[in-house]
Backbone as CSV, one residue per row, in Angstrom:
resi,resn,N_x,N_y,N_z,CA_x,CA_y,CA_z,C_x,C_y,C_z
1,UNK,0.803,-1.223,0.000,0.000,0.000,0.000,0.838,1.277,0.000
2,UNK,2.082,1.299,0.458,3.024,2.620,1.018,3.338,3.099,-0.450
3,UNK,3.877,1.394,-1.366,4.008,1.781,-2.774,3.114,2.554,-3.670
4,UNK,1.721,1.728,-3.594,0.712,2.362,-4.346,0.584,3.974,-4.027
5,UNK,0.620,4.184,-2.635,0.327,6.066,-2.744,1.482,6.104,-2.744
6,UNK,2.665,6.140,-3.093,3.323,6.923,-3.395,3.311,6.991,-5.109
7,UNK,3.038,5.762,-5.530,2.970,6.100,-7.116,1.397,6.817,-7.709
8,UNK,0.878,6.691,-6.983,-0.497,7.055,-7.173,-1.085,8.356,-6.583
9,UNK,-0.192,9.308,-6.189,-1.025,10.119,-5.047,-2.283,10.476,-5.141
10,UNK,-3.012,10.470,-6.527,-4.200,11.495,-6.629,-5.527,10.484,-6.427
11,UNK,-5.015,9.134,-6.540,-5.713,7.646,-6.237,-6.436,7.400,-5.323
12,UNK,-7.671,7.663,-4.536,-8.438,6.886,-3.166,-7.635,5.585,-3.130
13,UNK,-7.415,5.167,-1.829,-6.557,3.434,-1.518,-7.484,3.011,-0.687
14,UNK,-8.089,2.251,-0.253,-8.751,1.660,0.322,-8.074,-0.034,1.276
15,UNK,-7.892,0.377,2.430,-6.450,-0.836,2.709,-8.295,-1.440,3.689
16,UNK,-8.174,-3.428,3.447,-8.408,-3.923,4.251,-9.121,-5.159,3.974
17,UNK,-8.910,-6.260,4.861,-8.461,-7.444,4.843,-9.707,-8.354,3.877
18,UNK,-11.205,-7.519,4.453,-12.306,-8.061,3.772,-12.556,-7.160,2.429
19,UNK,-12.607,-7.842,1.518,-12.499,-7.056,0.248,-14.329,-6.396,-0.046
20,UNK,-15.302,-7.289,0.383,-15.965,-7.318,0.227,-16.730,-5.854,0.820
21,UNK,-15.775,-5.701,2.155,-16.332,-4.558,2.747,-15.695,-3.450,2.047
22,UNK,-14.615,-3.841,1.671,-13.638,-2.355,1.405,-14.607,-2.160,-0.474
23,UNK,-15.595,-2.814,-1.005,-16.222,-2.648,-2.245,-17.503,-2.062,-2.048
24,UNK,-18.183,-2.389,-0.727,-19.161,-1.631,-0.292,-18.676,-0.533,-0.009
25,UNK,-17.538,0.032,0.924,-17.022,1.623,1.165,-17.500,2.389,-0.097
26,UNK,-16.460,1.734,-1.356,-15.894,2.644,-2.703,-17.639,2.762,-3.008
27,UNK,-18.440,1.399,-3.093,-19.754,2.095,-3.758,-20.537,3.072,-2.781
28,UNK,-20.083,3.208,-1.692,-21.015,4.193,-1.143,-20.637,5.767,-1.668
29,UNK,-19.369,5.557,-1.871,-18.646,6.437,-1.493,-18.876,7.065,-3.478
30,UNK,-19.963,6.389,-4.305,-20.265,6.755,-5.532,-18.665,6.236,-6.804
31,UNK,-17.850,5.833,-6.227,-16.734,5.843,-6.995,-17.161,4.620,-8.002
32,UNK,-17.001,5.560,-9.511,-17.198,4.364,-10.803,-16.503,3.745,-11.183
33,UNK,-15.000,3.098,-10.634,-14.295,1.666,-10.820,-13.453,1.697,-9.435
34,UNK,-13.704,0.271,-8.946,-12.603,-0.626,-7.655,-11.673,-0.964,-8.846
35,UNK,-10.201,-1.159,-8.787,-9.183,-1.974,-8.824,-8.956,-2.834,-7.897
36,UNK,-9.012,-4.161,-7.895,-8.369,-5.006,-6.776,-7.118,-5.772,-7.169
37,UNK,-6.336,-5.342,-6.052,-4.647,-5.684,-6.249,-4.737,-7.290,-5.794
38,UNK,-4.579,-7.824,-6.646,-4.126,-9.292,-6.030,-5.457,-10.028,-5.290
39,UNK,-6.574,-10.005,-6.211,-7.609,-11.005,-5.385,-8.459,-11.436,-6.096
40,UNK,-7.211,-12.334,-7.138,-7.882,-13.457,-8.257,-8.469,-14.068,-7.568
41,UNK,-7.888,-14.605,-6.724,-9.135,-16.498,-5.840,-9.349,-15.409,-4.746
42,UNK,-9.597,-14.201,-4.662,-10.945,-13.647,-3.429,-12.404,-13.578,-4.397
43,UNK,-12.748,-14.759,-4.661,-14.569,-15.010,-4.862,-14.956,-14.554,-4.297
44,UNK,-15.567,-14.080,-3.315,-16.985,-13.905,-2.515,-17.191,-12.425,-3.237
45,UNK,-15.718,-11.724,-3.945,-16.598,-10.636,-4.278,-16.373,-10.453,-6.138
46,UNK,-17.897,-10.135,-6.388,-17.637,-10.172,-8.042,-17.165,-9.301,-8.710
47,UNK,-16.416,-10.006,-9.805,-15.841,-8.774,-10.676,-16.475,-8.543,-11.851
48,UNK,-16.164,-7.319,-12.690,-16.595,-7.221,-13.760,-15.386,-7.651,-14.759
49,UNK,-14.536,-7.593,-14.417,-13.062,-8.151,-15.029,-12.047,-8.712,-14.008
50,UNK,-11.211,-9.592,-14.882,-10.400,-10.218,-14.338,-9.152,-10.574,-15.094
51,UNK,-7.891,-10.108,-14.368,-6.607,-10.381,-15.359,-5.704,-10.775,-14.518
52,UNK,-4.270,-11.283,-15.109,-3.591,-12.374,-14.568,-2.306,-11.942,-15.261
53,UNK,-1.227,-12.168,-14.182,-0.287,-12.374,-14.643,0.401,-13.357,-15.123
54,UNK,0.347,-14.037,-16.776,1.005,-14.874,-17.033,2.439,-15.484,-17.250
55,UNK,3.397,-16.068,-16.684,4.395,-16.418,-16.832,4.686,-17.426,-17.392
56,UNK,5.072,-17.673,-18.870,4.938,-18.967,-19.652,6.131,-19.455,-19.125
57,UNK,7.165,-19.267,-18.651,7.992,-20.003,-18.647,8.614,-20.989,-17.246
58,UNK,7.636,-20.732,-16.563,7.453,-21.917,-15.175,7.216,-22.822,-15.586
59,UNK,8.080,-23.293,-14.926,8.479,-25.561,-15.392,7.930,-25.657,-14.226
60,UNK,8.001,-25.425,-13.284,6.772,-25.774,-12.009,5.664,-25.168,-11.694
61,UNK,4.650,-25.722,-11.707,3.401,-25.427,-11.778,2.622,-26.278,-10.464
62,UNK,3.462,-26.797,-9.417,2.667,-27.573,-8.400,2.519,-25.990,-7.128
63,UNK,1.266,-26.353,-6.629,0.463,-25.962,-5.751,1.359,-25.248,-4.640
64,UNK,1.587,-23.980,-3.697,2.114,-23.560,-2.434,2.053,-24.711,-1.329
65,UNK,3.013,-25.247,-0.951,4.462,-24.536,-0.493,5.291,-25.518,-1.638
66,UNK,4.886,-26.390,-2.388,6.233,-27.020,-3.190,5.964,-25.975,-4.445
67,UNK,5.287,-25.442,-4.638,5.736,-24.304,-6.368,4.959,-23.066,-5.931
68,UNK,4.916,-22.406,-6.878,4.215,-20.772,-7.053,3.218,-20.316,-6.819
69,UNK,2.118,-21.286,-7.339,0.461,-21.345,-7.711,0.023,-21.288,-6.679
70,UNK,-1.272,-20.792,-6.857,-2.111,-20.780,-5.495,-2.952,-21.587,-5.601
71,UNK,-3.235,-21.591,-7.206,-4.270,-22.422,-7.618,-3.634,-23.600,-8.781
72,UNK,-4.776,-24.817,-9.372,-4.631,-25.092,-10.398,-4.410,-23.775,-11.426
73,UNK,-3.278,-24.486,-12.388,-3.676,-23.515,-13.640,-4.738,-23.501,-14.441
74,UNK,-5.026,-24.282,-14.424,-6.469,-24.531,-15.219,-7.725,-23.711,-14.817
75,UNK,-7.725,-22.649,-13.209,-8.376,-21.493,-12.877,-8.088,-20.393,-13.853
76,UNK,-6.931,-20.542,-14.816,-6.651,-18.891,-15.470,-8.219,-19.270,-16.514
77,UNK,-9.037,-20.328,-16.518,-10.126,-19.950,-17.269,-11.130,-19.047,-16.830
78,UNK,-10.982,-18.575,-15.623,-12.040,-17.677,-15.041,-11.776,-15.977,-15.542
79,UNK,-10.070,-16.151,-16.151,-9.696,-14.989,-16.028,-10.333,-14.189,-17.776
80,UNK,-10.529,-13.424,-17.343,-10.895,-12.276,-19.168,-9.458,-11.688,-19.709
81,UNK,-8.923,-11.911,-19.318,-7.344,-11.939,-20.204,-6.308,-11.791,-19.417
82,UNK,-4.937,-11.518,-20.078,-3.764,-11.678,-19.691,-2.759,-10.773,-19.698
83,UNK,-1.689,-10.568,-19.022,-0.449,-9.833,-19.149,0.686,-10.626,-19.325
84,UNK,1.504,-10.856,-20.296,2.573,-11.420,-19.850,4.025,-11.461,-20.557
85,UNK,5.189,-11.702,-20.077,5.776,-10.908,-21.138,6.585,-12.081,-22.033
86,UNK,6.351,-13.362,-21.440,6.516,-14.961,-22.190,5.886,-15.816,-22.566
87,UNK,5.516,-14.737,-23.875,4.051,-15.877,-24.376,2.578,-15.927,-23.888
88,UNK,1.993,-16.570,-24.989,0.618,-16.065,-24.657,0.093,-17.328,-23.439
89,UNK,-1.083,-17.135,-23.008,-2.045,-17.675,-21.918,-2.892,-18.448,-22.396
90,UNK,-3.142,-20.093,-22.199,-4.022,-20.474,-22.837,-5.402,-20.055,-23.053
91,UNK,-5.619,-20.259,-24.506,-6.368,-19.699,-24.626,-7.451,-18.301,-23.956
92,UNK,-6.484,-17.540,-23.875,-6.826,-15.861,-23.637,-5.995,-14.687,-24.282
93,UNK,-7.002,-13.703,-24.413,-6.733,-12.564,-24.602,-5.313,-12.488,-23.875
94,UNK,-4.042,-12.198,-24.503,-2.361,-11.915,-23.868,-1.983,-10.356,-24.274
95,UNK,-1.558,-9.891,-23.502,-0.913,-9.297,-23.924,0.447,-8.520,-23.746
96,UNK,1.032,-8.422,-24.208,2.867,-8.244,-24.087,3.269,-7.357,-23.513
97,UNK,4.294,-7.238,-22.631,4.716,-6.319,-22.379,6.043,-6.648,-21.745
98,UNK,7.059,-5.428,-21.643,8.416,-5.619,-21.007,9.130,-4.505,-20.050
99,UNK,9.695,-5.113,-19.269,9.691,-4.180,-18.255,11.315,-3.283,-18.659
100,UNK,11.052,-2.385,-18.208,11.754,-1.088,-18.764,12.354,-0.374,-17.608
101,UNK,14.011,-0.803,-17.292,14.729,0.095,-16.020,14.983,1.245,-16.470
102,UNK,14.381,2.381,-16.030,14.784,3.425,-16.619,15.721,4.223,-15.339
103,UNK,16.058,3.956,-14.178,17.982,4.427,-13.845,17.078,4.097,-12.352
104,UNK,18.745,4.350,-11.577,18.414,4.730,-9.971,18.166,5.677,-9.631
105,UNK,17.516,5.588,-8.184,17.310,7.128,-7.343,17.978,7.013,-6.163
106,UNK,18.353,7.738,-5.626,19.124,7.617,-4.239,18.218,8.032,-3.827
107,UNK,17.895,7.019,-2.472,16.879,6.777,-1.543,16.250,7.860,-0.678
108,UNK,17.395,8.763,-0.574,16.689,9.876,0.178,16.760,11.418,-0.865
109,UNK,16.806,10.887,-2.103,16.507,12.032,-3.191,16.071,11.941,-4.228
110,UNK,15.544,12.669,-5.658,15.187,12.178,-6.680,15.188,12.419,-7.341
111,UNK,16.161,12.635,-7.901,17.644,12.597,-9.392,17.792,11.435,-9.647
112,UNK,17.131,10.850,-10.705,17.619,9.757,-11.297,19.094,9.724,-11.774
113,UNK,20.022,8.509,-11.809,21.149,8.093,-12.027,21.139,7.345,-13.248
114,UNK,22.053,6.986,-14.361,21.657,6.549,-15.493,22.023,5.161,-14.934
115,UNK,21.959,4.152,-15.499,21.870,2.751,-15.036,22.995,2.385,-15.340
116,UNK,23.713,3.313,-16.474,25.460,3.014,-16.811,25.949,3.748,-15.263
117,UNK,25.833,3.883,-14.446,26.575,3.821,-13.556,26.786,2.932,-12.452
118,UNK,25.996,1.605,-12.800,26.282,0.385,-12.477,27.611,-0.026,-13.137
119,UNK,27.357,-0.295,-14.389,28.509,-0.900,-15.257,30.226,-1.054,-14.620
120,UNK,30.806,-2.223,-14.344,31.442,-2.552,-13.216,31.772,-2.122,-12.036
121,UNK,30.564,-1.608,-11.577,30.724,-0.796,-9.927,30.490,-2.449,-9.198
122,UNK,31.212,-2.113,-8.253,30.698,-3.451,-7.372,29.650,-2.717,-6.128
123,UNK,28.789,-3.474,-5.662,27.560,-3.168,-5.133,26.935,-4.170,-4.203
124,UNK,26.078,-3.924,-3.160,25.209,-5.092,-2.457,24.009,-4.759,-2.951
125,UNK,23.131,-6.038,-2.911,22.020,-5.944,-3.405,20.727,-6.734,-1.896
126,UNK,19.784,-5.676,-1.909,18.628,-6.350,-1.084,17.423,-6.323,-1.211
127,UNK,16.568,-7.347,-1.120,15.161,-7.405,-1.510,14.399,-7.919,-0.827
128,UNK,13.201,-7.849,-0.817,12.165,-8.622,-0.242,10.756,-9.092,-0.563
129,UNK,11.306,-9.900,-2.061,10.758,-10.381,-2.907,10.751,-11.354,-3.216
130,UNK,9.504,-12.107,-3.893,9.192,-13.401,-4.041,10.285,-13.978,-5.187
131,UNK,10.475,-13.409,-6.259,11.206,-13.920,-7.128,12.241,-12.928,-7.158
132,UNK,13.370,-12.830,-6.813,14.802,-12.034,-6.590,15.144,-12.280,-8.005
133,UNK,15.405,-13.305,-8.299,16.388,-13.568,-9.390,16.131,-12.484,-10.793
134,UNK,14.912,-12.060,-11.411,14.989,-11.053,-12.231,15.680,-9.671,-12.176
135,UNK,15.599,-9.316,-10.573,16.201,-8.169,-10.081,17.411,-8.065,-10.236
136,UNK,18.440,-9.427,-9.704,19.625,-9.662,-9.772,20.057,-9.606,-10.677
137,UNK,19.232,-10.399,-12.045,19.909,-10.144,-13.616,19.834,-9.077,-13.770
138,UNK,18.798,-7.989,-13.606,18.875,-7.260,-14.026,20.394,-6.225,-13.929
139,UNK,20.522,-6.312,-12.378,22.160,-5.682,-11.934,23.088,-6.196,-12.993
140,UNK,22.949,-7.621,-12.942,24.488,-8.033,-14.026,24.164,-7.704,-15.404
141,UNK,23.066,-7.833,-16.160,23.371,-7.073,-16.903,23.599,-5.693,-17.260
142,UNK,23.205,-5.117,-16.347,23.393,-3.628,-16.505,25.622,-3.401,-15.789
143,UNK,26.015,-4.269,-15.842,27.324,-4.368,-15.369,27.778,-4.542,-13.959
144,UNK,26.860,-4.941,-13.690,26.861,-4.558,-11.773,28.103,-5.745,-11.539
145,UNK,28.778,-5.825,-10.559,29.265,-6.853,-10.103,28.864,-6.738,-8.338
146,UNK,27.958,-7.997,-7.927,27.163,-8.256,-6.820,28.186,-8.648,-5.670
147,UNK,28.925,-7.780,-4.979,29.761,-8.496,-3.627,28.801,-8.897,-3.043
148,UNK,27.813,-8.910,-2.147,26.778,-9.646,-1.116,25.238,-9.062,-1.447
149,UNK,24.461,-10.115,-1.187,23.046,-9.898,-1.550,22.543,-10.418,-0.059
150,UNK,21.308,-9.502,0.305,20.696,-9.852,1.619,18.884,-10.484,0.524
151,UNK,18.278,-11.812,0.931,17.512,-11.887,0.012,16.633,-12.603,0.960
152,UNK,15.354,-11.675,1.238,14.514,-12.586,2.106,13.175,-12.776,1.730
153,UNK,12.792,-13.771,2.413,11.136,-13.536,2.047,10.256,-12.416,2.020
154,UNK,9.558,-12.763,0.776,8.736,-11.712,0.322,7.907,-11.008,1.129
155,UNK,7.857,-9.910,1.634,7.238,-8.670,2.140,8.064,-8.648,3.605
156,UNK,9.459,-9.199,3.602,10.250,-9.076,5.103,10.396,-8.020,5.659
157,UNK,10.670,-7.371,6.531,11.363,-6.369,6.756,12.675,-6.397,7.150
158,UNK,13.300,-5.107,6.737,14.911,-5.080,7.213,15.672,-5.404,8.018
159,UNK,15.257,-5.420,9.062,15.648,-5.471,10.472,16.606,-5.461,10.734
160,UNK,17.354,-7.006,10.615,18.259,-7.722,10.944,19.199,-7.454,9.667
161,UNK,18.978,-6.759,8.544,20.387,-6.298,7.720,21.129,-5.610,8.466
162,UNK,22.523,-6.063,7.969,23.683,-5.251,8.418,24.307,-4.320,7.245
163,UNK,23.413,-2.836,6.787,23.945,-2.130,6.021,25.318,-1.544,6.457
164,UNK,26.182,-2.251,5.633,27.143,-1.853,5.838,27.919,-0.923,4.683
165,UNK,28.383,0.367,5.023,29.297,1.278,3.980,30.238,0.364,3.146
166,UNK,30.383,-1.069,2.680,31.989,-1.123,1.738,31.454,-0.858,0.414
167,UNK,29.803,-1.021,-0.104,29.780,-0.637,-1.829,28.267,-0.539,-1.550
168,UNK,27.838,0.462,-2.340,26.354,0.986,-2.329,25.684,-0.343,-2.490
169,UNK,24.243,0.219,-2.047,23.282,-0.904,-1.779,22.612,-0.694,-2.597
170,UNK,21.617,-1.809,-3.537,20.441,-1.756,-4.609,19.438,-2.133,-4.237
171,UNK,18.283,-1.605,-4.398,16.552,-2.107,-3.815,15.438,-2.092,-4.834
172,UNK,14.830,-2.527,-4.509,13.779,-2.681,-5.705,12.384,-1.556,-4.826
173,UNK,11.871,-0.949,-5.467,10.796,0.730,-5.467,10.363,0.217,-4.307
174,UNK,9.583,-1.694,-3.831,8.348,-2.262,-3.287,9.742,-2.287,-2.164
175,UNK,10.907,-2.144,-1.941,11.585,-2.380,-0.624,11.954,-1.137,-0.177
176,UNK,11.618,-0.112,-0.974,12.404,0.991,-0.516,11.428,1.962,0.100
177,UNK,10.544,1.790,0.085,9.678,2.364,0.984,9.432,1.875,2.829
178,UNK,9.910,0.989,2.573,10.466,0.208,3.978,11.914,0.691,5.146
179,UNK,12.219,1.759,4.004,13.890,1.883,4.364,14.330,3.308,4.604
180,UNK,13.229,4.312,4.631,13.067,5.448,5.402,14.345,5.891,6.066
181,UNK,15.042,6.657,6.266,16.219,7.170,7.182,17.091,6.377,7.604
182,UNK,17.762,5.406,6.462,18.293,5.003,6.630,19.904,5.732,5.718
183,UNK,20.883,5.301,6.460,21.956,6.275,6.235,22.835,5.724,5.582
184,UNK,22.895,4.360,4.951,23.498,3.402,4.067,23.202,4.505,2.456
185,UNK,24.790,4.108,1.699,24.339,4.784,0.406,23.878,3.544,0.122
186,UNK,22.008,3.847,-0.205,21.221,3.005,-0.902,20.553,3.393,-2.384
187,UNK,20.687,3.000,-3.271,19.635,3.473,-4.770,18.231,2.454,-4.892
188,UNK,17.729,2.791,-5.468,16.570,2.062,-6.466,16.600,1.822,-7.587
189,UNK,16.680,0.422,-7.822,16.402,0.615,-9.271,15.080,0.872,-9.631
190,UNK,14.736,1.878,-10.340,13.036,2.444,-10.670,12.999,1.711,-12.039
191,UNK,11.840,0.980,-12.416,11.446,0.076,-13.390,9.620,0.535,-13.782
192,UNK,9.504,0.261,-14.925,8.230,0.527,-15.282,7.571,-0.247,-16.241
193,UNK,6.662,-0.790,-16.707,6.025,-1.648,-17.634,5.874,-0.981,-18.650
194,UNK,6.441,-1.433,-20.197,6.284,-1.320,-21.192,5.252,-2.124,-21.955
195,UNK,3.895,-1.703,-22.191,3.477,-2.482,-23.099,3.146,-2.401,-24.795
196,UNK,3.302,-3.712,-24.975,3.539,-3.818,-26.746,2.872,-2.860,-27.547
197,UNK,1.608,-3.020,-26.865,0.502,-1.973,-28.082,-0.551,-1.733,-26.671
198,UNK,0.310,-0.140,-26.429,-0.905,-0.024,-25.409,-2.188,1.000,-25.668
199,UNK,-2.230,0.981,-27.208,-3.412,1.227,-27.204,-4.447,0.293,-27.403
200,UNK,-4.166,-0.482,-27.726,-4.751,-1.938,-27.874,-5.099,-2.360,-26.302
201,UNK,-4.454,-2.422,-25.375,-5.219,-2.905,-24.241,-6.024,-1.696,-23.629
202,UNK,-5.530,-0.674,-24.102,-6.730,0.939,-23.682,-8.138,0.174,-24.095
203,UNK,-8.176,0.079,-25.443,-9.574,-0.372,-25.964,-10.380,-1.103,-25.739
204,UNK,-9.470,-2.173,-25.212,-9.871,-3.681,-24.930,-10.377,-3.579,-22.965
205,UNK,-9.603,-2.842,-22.582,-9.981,-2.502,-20.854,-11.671,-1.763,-21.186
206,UNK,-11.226,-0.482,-21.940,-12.605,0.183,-22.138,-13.893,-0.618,-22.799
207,UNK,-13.570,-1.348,-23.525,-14.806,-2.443,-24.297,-15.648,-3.294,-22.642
208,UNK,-14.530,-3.852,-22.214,-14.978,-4.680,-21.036,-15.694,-4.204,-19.898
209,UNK,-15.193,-2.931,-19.478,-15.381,-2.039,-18.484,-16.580,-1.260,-18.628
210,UNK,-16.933,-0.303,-20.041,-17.449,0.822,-19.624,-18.815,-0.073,-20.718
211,UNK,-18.882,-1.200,-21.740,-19.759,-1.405,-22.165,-20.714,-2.426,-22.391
């Protein structure tokens, strides 16, 4: 949520656990579209749309705690289309997109840094994310060379890091809002979604939505 208003300021957020109630608030409250972040398998409340993040390229597909899924895959039939940036979704509406680092920010300012100023800097890297490993490529390819990575479960908090001064630290936007006054030289890498033809999913959101 800390993420969303900060990328969103002009956005109503609505934080809370029963979705169902937080959909009664927004309609009282006259507002003509809910977004719900993350509550494909929350049924009890209906949608008018439904989309998914597809990842074609998971070789594991078994159920939490041995793989990813929450669900069978065979639930993405409930979904009205797709995002994804490896391939399309069976049989659904896909559509492409790629994610786009456009530089760092130092944590307590916001002057972007060009991302060539990775290029053989050596650096620590920390996250607190479900899948690290995209983040990490992303450093090496951008030239990074990784002396120590702190890498914990997804939505951790810091706590117990030992930011230490020997080579700047890297975070991803969803950790760095966690990391407030902290006096480690830390950056962000700031990233944004590119999609293929986004006027094509403009149309296709508006077809579903408004008619």
């Amino acid at each position: 949520p800390c993420l969303l208003r900060k990328q969103l300021p002009g956005v109503d957020l609505i934080l809370g656990r029963n979705r169902v109630r937080a959909a009664q608030i927004a309609e009282g409250e006259e507002y003509d579209l809910l977004i719900l972040d993350d509550g494909f398998q929350h049924l009890p409340l209906a949608r008018t749309l439904d989309t998914v993040l597809w990842n074609g390229d998971t070789k594991n597909r078994r159920l939490l705690p041995a793989g990813p899924f929450r669900e069978p895959a065979s639930g993405i039939r409930r979904a009205s289309g797709a995002f994804s940036e490896s391939g399309d979704a069976p049989e659904k509406k896909t559509f492409g997109f790629s994610r786009e680092y456009v530089g760092l920010r130092p944590i307590c300012g916001k002057e972007i840094v060009p991302v060539s100023f990775l290029n053989g800097k050596s650096v620590n890297a920390a996250c607190a994310i479900a899948r690290p490993q995209a983040f990490l490529g992303a450093l090496r390819d951008f030239g990074a060379v990784i002396s120590r990575t702190e890498l914990l479960p997804d939505h951790s908090e810091f706590d117990a890091v030992n930011w230490s001064n020997d080579a700047p630290w890297i975070v991803t936007a969803k950790d760095a809002v966690k990391l407030g006054g902290n006096e480690a030289e830390i950056y962000v890498l700031e990233m944004r979604v590119q999609f293929c033809d986004e006027e094509e999913v403009r149309r296709w959101l508006e077809t579903k939505l408004f008619h």
